[in-house]
Short mmCIF file of C-alpha atoms and ligand atoms in Angstrom, two decimals:
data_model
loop_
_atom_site.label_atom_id
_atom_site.label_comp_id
_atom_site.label_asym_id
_atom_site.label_seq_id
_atom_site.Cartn_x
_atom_site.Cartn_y
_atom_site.Cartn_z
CA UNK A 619 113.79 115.37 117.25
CA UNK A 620 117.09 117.05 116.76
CA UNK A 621 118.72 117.03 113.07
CA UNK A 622 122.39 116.01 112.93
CA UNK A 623 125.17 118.57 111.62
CA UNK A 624 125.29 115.89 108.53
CA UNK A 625 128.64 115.94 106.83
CA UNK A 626 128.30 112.88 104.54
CA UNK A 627 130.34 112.89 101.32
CA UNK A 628 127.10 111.14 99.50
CA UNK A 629 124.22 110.33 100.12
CA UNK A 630 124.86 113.63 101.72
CA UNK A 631 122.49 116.47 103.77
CA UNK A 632 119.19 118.05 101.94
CA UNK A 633 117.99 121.42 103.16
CA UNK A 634 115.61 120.74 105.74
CA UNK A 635 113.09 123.06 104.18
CA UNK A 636 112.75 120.63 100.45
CA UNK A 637 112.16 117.58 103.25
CA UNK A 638 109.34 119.63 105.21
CA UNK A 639 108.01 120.50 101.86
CA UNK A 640 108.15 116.73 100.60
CA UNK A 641 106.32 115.81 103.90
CA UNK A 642 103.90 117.53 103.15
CA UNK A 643 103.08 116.46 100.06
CA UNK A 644 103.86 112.95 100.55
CA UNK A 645 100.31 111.41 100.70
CA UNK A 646 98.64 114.37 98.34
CA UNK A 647 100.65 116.15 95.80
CA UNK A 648 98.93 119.19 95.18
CA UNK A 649 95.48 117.21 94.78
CA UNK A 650 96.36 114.68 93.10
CA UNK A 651 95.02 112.23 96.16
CA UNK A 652 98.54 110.21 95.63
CA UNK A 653 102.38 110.40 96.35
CA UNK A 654 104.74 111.48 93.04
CA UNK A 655 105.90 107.74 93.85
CA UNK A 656 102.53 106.55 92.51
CA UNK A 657 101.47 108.33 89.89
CA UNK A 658 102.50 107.71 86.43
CA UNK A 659 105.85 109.11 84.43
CA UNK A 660 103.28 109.92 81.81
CA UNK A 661 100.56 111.73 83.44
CA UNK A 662 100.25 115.47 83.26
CA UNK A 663 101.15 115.99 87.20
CA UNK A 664 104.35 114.23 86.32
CA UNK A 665 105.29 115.60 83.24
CA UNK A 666 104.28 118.78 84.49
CA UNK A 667 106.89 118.34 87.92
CA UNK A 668 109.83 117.00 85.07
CA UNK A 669 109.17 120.13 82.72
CA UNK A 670 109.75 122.09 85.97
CA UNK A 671 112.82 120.80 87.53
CA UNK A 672 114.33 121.25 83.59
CA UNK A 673 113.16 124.68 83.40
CA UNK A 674 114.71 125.54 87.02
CA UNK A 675 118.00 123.72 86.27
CA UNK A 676 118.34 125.52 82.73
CA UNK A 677 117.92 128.85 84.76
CA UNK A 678 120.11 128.03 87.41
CA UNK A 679 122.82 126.77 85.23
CA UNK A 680 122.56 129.39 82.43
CA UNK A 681 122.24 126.48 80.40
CA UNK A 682 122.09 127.03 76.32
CA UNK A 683 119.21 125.91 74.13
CA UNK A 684 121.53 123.80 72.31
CA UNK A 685 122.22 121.74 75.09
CA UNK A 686 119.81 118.68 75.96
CA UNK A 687 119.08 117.85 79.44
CA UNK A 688 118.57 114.16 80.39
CA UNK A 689 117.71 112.98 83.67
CA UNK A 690 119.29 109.70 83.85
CA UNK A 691 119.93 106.32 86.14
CA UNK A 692 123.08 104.75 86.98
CA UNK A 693 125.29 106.84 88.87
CA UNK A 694 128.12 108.63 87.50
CA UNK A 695 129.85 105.32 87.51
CA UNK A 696 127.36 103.73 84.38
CA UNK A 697 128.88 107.34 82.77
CA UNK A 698 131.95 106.20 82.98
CA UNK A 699 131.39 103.59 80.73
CA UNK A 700 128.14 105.36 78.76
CA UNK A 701 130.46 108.18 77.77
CA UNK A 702 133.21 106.45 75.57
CA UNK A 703 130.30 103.81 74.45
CA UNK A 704 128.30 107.44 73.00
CA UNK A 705 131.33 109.23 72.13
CA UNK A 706 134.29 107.91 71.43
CA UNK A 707 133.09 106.83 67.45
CA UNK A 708 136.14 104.90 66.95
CA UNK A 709 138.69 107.08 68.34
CA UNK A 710 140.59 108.33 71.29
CA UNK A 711 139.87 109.93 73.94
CA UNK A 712 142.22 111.52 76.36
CA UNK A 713 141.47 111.62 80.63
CA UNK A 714 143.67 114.23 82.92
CA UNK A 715 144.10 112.27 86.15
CA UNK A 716 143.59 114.12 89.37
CA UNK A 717 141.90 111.79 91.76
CA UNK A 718 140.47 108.84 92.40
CA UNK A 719 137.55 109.44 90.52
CA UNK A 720 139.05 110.33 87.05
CA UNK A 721 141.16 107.23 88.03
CA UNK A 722 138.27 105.27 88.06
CA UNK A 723 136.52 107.07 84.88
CA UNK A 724 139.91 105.98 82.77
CA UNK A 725 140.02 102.73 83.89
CA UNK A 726 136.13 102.33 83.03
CA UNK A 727 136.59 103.91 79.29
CA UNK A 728 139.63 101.54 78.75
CA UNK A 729 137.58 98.51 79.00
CA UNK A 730 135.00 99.96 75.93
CA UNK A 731 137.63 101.66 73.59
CA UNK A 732 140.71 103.34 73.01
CA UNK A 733 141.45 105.95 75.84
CA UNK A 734 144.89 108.00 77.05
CA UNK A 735 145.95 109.18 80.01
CA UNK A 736 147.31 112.68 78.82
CA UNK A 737 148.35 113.71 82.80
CA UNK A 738 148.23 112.32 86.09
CA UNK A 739 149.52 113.80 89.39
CA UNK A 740 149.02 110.02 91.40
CA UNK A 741 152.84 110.70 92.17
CA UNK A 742 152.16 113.36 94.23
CA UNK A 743 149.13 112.09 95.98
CA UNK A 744 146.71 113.81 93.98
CA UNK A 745 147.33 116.91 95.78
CA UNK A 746 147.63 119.58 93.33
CA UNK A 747 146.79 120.00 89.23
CA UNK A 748 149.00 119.16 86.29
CA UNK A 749 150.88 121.89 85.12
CA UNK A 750 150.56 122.87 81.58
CA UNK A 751 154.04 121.42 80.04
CA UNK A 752 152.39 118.16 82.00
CA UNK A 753 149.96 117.64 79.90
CA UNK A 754 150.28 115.90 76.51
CA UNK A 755 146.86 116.15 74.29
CA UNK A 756 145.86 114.63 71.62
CA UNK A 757 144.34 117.20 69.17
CA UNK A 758 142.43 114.46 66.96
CA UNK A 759 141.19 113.11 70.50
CA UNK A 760 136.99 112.56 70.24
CA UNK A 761 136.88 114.59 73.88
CA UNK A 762 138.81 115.26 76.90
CA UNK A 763 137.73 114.37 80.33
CA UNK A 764 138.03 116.29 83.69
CA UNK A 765 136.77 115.20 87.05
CA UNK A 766 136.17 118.87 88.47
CA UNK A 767 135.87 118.12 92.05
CA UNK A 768 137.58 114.96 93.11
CA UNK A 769 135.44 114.34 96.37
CA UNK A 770 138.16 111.96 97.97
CA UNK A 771 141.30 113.86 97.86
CA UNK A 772 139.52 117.43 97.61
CA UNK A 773 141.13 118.77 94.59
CA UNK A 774 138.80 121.04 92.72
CA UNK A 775 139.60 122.46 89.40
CA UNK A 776 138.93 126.64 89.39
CA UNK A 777 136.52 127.23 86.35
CA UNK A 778 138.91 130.35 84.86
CA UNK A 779 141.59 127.32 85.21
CA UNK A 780 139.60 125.10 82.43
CA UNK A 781 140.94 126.34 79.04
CA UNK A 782 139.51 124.98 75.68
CA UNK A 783 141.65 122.71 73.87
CA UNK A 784 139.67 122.73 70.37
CA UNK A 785 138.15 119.15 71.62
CA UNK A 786 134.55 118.49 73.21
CA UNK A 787 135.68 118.94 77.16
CA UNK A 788 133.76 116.42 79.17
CA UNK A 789 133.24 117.19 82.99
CA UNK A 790 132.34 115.19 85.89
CA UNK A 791 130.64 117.90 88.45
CA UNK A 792 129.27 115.00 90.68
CA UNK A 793 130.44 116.57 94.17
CA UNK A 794 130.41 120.46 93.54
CA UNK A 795 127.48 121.28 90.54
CA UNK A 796 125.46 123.99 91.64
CA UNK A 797 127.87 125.13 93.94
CA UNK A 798 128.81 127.98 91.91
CA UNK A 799 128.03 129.53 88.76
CA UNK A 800 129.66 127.52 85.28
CA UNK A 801 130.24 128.42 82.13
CA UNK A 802 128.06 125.72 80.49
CA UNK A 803 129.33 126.74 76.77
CA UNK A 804 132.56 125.85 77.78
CA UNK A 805 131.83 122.40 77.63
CA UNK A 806 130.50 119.55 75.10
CA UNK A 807 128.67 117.20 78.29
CA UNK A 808 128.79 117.61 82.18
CA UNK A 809 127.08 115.04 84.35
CA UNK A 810 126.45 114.42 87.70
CA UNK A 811 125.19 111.79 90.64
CA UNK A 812 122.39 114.02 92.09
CA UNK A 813 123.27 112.72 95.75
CA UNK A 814 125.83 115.03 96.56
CA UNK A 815 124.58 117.96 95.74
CA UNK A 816 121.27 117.37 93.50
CA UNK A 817 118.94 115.31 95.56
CA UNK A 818 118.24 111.84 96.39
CA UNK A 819 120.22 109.05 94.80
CA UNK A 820 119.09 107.21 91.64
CA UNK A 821 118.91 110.02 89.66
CA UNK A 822 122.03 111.32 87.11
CA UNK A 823 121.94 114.43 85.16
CA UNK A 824 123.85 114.64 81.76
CA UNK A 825 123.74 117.96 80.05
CA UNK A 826 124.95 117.40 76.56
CA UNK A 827 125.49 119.41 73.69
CA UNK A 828 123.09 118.20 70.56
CA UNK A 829 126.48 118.35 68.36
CA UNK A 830 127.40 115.32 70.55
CA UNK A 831 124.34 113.07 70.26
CA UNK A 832 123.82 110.53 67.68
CA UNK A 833 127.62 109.81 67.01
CA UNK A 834 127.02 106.17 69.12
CA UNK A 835 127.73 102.90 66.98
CA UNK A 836 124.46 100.91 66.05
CA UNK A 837 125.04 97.87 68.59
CA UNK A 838 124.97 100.39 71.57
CA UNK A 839 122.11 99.20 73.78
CA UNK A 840 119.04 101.49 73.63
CA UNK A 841 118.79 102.21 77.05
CA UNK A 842 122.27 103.85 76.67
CA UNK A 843 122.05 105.65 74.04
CA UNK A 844 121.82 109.69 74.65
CA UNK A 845 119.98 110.57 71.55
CA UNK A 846 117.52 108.09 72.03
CA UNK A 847 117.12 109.58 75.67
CA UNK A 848 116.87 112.85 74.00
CA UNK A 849 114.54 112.32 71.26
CA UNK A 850 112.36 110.36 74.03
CA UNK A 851 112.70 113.03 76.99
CA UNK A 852 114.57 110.95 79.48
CA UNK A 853 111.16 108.98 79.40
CA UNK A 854 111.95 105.85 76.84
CA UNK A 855 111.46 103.92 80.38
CA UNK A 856 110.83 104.80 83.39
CA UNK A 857 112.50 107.46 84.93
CA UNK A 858 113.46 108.11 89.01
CA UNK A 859 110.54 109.58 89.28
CA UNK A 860 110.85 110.30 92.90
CA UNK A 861 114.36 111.57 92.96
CA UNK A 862 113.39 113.95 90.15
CA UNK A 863 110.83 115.49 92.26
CA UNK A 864 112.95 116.16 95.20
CA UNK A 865 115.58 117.41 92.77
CA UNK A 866 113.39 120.14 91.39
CA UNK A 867 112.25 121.12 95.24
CA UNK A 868 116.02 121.49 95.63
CA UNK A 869 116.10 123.66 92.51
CA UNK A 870 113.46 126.05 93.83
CA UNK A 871 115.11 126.45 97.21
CA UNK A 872 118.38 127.03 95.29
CA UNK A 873 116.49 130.18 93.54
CA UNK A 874 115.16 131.00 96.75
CA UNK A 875 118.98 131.27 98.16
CA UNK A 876 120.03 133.84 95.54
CA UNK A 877 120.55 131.47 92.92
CA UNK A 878 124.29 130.04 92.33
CA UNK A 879 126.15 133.14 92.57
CA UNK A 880 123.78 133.41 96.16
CA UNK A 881 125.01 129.55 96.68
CA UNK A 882 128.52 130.59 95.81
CA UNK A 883 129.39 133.32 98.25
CA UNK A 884 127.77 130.67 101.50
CA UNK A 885 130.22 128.31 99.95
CA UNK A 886 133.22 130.53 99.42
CA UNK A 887 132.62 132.03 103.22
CA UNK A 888 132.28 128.39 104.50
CA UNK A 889 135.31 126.69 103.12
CA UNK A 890 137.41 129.91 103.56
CA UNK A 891 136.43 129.03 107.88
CA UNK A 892 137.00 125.74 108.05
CA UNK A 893 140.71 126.05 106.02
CA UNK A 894 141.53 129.08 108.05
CA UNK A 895 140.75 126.51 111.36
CA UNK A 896 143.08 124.15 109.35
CA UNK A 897 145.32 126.18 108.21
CA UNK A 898 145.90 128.04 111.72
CA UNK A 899 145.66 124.82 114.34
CA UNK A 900 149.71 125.22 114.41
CA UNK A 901 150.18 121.44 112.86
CA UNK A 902 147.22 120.00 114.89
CA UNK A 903 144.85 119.58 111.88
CA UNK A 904 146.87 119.26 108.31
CA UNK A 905 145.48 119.97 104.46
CA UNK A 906 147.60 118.22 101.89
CA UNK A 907 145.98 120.15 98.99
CA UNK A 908 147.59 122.61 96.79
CA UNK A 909 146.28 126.34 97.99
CA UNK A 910 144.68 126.89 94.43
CA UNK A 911 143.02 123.97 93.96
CA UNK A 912 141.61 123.23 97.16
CA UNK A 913 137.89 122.09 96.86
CA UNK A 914 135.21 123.88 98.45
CA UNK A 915 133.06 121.11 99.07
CA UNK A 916 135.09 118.17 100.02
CA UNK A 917 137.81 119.04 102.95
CA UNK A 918 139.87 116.12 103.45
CA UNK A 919 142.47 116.86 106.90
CA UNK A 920 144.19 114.55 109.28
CA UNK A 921 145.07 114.86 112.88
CA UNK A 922 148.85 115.16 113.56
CA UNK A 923 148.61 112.17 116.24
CA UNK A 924 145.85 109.73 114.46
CA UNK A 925 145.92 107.48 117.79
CA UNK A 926 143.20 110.97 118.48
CA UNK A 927 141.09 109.85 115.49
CA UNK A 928 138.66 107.86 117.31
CA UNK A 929 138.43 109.74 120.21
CA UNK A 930 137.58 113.08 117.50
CA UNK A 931 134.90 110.88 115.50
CA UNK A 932 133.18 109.93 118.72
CA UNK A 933 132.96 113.75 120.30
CA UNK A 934 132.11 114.95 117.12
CA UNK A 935 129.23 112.52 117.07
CA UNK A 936 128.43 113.20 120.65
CA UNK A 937 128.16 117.07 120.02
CA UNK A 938 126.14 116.13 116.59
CA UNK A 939 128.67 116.44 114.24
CA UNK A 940 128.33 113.37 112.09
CA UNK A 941 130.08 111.30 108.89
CA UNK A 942 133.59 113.01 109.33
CA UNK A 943 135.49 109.74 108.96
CA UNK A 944 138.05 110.09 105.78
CA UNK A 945 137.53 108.14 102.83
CA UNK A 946 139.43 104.92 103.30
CA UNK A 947 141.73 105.32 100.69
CA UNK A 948 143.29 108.44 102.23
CA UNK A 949 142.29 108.39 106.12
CA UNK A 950 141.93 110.64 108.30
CA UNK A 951 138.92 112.86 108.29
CA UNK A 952 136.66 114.71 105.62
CA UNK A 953 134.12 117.39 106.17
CA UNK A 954 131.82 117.72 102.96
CA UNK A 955 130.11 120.80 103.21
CA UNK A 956 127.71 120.70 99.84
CA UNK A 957 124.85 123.61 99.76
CA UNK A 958 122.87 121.88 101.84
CA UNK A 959 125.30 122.08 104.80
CA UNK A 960 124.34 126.04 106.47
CA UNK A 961 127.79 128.02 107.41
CA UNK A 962 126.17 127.67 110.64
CA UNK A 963 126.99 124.50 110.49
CA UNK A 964 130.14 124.99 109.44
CA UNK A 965 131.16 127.63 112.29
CA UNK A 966 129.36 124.52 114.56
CA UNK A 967 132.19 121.87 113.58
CA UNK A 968 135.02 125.02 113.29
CA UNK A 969 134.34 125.84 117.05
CA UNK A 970 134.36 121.98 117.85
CA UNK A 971 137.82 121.36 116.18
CA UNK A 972 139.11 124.45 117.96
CA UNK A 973 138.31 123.60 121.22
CA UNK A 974 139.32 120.14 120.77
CA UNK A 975 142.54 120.75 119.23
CA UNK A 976 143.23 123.46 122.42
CA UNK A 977 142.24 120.46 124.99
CA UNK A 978 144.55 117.98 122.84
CA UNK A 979 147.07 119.41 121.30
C1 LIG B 1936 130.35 109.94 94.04
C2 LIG B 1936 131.09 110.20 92.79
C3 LIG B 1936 131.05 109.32 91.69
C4 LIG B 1936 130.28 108.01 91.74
O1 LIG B 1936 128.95 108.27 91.78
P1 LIG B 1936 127.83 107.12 91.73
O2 LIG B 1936 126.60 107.93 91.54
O3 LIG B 1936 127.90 106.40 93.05
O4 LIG B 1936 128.13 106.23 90.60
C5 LIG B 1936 131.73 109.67 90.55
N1 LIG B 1936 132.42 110.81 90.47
C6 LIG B 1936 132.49 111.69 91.51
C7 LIG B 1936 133.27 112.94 91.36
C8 LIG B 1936 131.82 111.41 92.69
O5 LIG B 1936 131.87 112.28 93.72
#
C-alpha cells in the first residue's frame, strides 16, 4: 500500500515511523497484554507513558520548572473561551488580530468578559503584521493574545518579532509548535490543538506559568479550571489517553530528528523550496503574504487562471499529492507542510507545480 504525500492543514500527516511503532504495540504495549486504549489513566503503565511524553516535551521545548504542563481536551477553540474564563479576573484583555484564528479567539473572549482589539490588519487581508505605531495596548490589560501561526492565511509571527509588553503574553502555537525552537520564558501560557503538529486530535496542550493559575472566579466550572488541572495532573477526569500516547511517540521521534533546532533547519529548507517555486513561476502561482512574515508551515497560493484549480487538485491527487484545496475562506490552494511532511515531500509537490505550471502556463 502506497502512503499519500499528505498535505492536510489538520488532522494533518504523522511520521510514518510513530504509526509503525503504534502498530506494533497496538494489541500489547510493552507486556501489558492490552492496547494504551484499555488500560486505565491511573495505572502505572499509563502514568508511566504521561510522565514521559511531559518529560520529552519539557526537553524539547526548553520548558521552565515554573511552568505547568496540562494535557487537555477541547481543541484550541474551548481555549478560546477557557482563557478569559481563567484569566481575565475582572479585567481586560487585549487580542492583536492577524487572521482568522485570532479573529475567532476575540470574538470567543468577548462573549465571557471584557476584551479589546488593540490591532487588526483584516483591511489588508491579513497579509502582513501590525506595525508598531498600529498597535494600541493597554498596560493594565490582564494579558495579551497572539495567534503565532495563522494556518488559513499563512501569516506567522518571527519569535525575535514578539517583544514583551510588561503583560502576561498569551500564544496560540496550534499550527507551527515544535517547529522550531521558542523562547518559553517569554511567555505567561501557550497552547496548542495537538493535530497539526502534536499528534492525534482530542488532545490540547496548555503550558502555563504557575503565576497564572488560581486567579479564576469561584463559579468557573471545575473541569475548566487550570489550577485544578494542575494540582490534579491533567487527571481530575479522564484524559485522551490515546492521543497522549501517540503524542509522546511523536516526541521521541522529534529527539531522534535533532531535536527542534534539527526540526527547524528541515522546515526552514522546505518552505524556503516551495516559496522559491512560488515566488519564481513568473505570475503562474501567487503568495499574498508579507516576505517577513510568511509562515513556514501553512503556504496558502492561488493559480493566476483559477478555471485551472480543479484540473491542479485532481493531478495532484493522481500523482499522490493530496489535501491542497485552500481553506474556503480564502481559495485557492494551501500546502501545509508540518514536521511530519519530509522535504522529500516537499521537492515531490515543487517538481509537480513546476511541470504543471510549464504545461499550463
Ligand atoms: C486549527 C486551529 C484552531 C482550532 O483548533 P481546534 O483544535 O479544532 O479547536 C485554533 N487555532 C489555530 C491557530 C489553528 O490552527
Amino acid at each position: 500500500m502506497a502512503r499519500i504525500w499528505n498535505f492536510s492543514a489538520g488532522p494533518a500527516a504523522l511520521p510514518e515511523e510513530v504509526l509503525k511503532q503504534a502498530q506494533e504495540e497496538l494489541l500489547d504495549w510493552h507486556g501489558a497484554g492490552c492496547s494504551v486504549m484499555e488500560m486505565s489513566h491511573r495505572g502505572k503503565e499509563f502514568m508511566s507513558i504521561l510522565d514521559q511524553a511531559e518529560a520529552d516535551l519539557r526537553e524539547l521545548m526548553g520548558i521552565p520548572e515554573q511552568y505547568k504542563v496540562l494535557f487537555l481536551q477541547g481543541g484550541a477553540t474551548q481555549q478560546f473561551a477557557q482563557i478569559p474564563m481563567n484569566l481575565l479576573a475582572g479585567r481586560s484583555a487585549d487580542y492583536i488580530v492577524t487572521g482568522s484564528w485570532s479573529k475567532k479567539a476575540l470574538k470567543e473572549a468577548q462573549r465571557i468578559g471584557n476584551v479589546r482589539c488593540a490591532a487588526t490588519t483584516e483591511a489588508s487581508g491579513f497579509t502582513r503584521l501590525p506595525t508598531a505605531d498600529e498597535i494600541k495596548l493597554d498596560p493594565f490589560a490582564a494579558y495579551l493574545h497572539l495567534c503565532t501561526n495563522e494556518t488559513i492565511h499563512g501569516v506567522e509571527i518571527p519569535a525575535q518579532r514578539i517583544a514583551e509588553t510588561g503583560v502576561p503574553l498569551v500564544v496560540d502555537m496550534s499550527s507551527h509548535i515544535l517547529s522550531a525552537p521558542v523562547p518559553v520564558e517569554k511567555f505567561g501560557l501557550i497552547y496548542a490543538g495537538a493535530q497539526k503538529n502534536i499528534g492525534p486530535s482530542g488532545l490540547t496542550l496548555v503550558i502555563v506559568h504557575r503565576d497564572l493559575l488560581g486567579m479564576a472566579p469561584l463559579t468557573i466550572p471545575t473541569v475548566m479550571d487550570y489550577a485544578v488541572m494542575a494540582e490534579n495532573g491533567s487527571m481530575l477526569n479522564t484524559p485522551p489517553t490515546y492521543s497522549i500516547y501517540i503524542a509522546g511517540l511523536v516526541f521521541q521521534w522529534l529527539k531522534r530528528q535533532g531535536g527542534l533546532p534539527g526540526m527547524a533547519a528541515v522546515n526552514a529548507e522546505k518552505a524556503r523550496i516551495l516559496y522559491e517555486a512560488i515566488d519564481g513561476s513568473g505570475g503562474f502561482y501567487r503568495n499574498p503574504v508579507d516576505p517577513d512574515c510568511r509562515s513556514r508551515m501553512n503556504v496558502p497560493f492561488t493559480l493566476a487562471y483559477p478555471e485551472l484549480d480543479a484540473a491542479f487538485l485532481a493531478e495532484a491527487k493522481a500523482a499522490g499529492l493530496v489535501s491542497l484545496k485552500g481553506h474556503k475562506s480564502v481559495g485557492g490552494m494551501r500546502a501545509s507542510i508540518y514536521n511530519a511532511v519530509s522535504l522529500q515531500g516537499v521537492r515531490v509537490l515543487v517538481d509537480f507545480m513546476n511541470d504543471f505550471a510549464k504545461r499550463n502556463g
